[in-house]
DNA sequence: AGTAATAGGGTTATCGATAACCCTAATTTA
DNA sequence: TAAATTAGGGTTATCGATAACCCTATTACT
């Protein structure tokens, strides 16, 4: 690999001069500047960012840690993050935690040893706390995405889970449903708690008693049918509608329903959080509370870079992006 | 940040000894090894990989360059790549070219300056040649994904586009279709050429004349309706079936058809390359030639790491993964 | 007992780039 | 014209880690 020393030698200057030309610092005559640049091109010089990072104590690398790249929500988020990062001159190191705390831990160590300038962090859940504390202990700026973690004050970009949940449940109620089930993520995750809360509030406001037999808290990432539908359907008074706390769960629920010969929405209404992108484009079926996932990523990187560059206010900034209720056809008036 | 020198001082040894403990090299007594390790934990030491990379001349970073993370095909590919990379102890630097040669160029420079150990490269198209040549000139190993680039011999993992296309068109013909349109990507891209070829061969084998008015070559990434459907539909003898060369185009085509009040599959059959994952899980509608995208990524990283570590045969390895025809309901017997 | 071998660990140079400071000739200024 | 600037560029140390080699007690061997 060619280094600034190679350039220096061929251009008959010192390495420092080359460095100055590269960074446009110091006083260099137009003449030598051109000569040096020409040699750089001739030799196909590419600066070694490792060396640079070592002395500058900054890498121009940000880390994006999410829980599942195959979920369209995070896919779009990643897209937004990537676009922003590129614009701002940062590279992106990528990690997928699968909502698994051990994997998340591995990535945190990787992040620390890479000396990234900052992290866009979508936590697996509440126990991500110690990972975030570790980052903080090492002075790595981060912005939390999507899920708040109790015990950590930091910049965060999240959706309005309560409002979204309330809107969905309000909508179901407006269609005449009274027995509404919630298939939720784990209560370890802030958004699951808030969606539950929004669900409960909506019911309460309409004078419907909360029935805990209609609520299941499991994982956002895997839908295991034996843990879910049977509990709901084999009840004296089964639900007429199901609110799935995210897109994955909705797909799982709908498939499981269909396998039992239960039609959606004729026999059972289903709504959920997060949209399905391509799927919805092909077949506008699922009624959802859609979140602006791309914005999550784009804004997250912006906040992060402001934080890194010190141009942010010292206080933690909390951005809450509203979700949009998109009414399609997976829910319908009860009994019709 | 704490360095090996801090450790060394506190443990009363030299920095070299610390390094030896970290890397399990050299001769260190069990006693000092323990002492050093204890100090490392106490001080929360994390090695600086920049410094390490600089002297070792290797970064343990691989680059993943794809054309669109929002396409489920690349999403799954990324997932496979990430899983493999993590298993093999590599970090992943992420880039999205959007099938844009300039963006691709930027990423190549970024890759070079990062001194990644290797690149998993999904080229935008034939003009990616110069980018690949640049990588080669700088001795960065790479494995090409999905699309061959004429002029470059290298390891490659791709699908069998001809076979897949032939299967799809065969299937349409078996349903009685004779007027079959092809909505293709740009002929700049090898897979588009091969899908075209497979399409043509299938027609020929069944004695159907190729009608170029039924073939449109545009972009895999954007479906602009005015460039597409009108040409096909406003013909003396319009097609009864459309073969879309990838999932995005299929979604575009189907939406455009529906907007015109043309039903799929009743009035027009549609099939395509690549599956839609979540979408297909929710609604098994689209008949597709599905590619094992996760395998693309996982195998790609494997080949790449073998290449980096010198355990690969010197010859370029070409892995061709078959696609699977999944018959669902977006195509049906003509006229029924 | 005297030498060779080994265990255990330290010294120094190096990877590629930059910061901080220094130097000299040419130009300006009083 | 002498002193002070300034333009243009060079020297040296440094970032954190490792390779290659060196050193000194022990221990083993003949």
XYZ file of C-alpha atoms in Angstrom, chain A residues 1-2 44 46-51 53-54 59 68-70 72 75 79 82-83 86 90-96 98 103 106-107 110 112-115 138 140 221 248 251 254-255 258 276 278-279 281-283, chain B residues 1-2 44 46-51 53-54 59 68-70 72 75 79 82-83 86 90-96 98 103 106-107 110 112-115 138 221 248 251 254-255 258 276 278-279 281-283 285:
102
model
C 0.000 0.000 0.000
C 1.292 3.433 -0.792
C -3.281 5.842 -6.505
C -5.628 6.201 -0.466
C -5.227 7.431 3.104
C -5.130 4.797 5.806
C -7.965 5.645 8.134
C -6.648 3.395 10.844
C -3.550 5.474 11.195
C -8.050 7.350 13.655
C -5.225 6.448 15.930
C -12.835 7.086 13.496
C -33.700 -7.606 13.319
C -32.824 -6.510 9.842
C -35.468 -8.717 8.282
C -39.331 -4.000 7.497
C -34.960 -2.187 7.350
C -31.982 2.867 5.223
C -27.371 4.896 6.176
C -28.458 7.795 3.993
C -23.269 8.930 4.258
C -19.591 8.700 8.427
C -19.193 5.018 7.771
C -21.627 2.563 9.294
C -20.752 -0.563 11.204
C -23.649 -2.909 11.265
C -25.004 -5.256 13.923
C -28.044 -7.391 14.471
C -31.897 -10.622 17.400
C -25.373 -11.065 21.042
C -20.804 -9.051 21.876
C -21.642 -6.162 19.641
C -16.968 -4.922 19.212
C -15.877 -0.353 21.943
C -12.832 -1.946 20.430
C -13.581 -0.301 17.105
C -13.633 3.056 18.879
C -16.416 4.516 27.991
C -19.219 6.678 23.641
C -39.718 -11.669 17.163
C -44.447 -9.949 12.725
C -48.563 -12.103 10.233
C -53.307 -14.209 10.691
C -51.614 -17.326 9.396
C -56.350 -19.091 8.588
C -45.360 -4.093 5.978
C -43.847 -4.082 0.010
C -46.505 -6.368 1.301
C -48.017 -2.120 -1.517
C -48.949 -5.371 -3.167
C -52.031 -5.983 -1.144
C -9.278 5.352 27.299
C -7.120 2.847 29.068
C -12.178 -2.161 32.024
C -10.729 -2.754 25.723
C -8.098 -3.160 23.021
C -7.895 -0.465 20.404
C -8.432 -2.228 17.122
C -7.161 0.722 15.152
C -3.754 0.384 16.664
C -4.965 -3.026 12.570
C -2.180 -0.626 11.883
C -8.676 -5.046 10.297
C -30.905 -1.843 -1.879
C -31.479 -2.828 1.687
C -35.220 -2.320 1.417
C -36.251 -8.363 0.838
C -32.274 -7.943 3.373
C -28.805 -11.281 7.358
C -23.992 -10.819 9.094
C -24.535 -14.157 10.800
C -20.070 -12.725 13.312
C -15.403 -10.283 11.515
C -17.144 -6.955 11.785
C -19.305 -5.734 8.953
C -19.169 -2.336 7.332
C -22.329 -1.603 5.514
C -23.103 0.183 2.268
C -26.057 0.740 -0.002
C -28.932 2.165 -4.840
C -22.538 6.060 -4.785
C -17.850 6.514 -2.975
C -18.231 3.299 -1.082
C -14.432 4.323 1.772
C -10.159 1.184 0.544
C -9.414 3.783 3.150
C -10.844 1.566 5.846
C -8.462 -1.170 4.743
C -5.309 -2.521 -4.272
C -35.297 -0.541 -8.701
C -40.193 -4.825 -6.998
C -45.423 -5.149 -7.195
C -49.656 -5.437 -10.221
C -50.503 -2.095 -8.686
C -55.204 -2.829 -10.593
C -41.493 -11.276 -0.908
C -43.330 -11.364 4.980
C -45.694 -10.413 2.248
C -46.267 -15.218 4.481
C -49.258 -12.999 4.992
C -50.793 -13.618 1.650
C -50.430 -14.787 -3.725
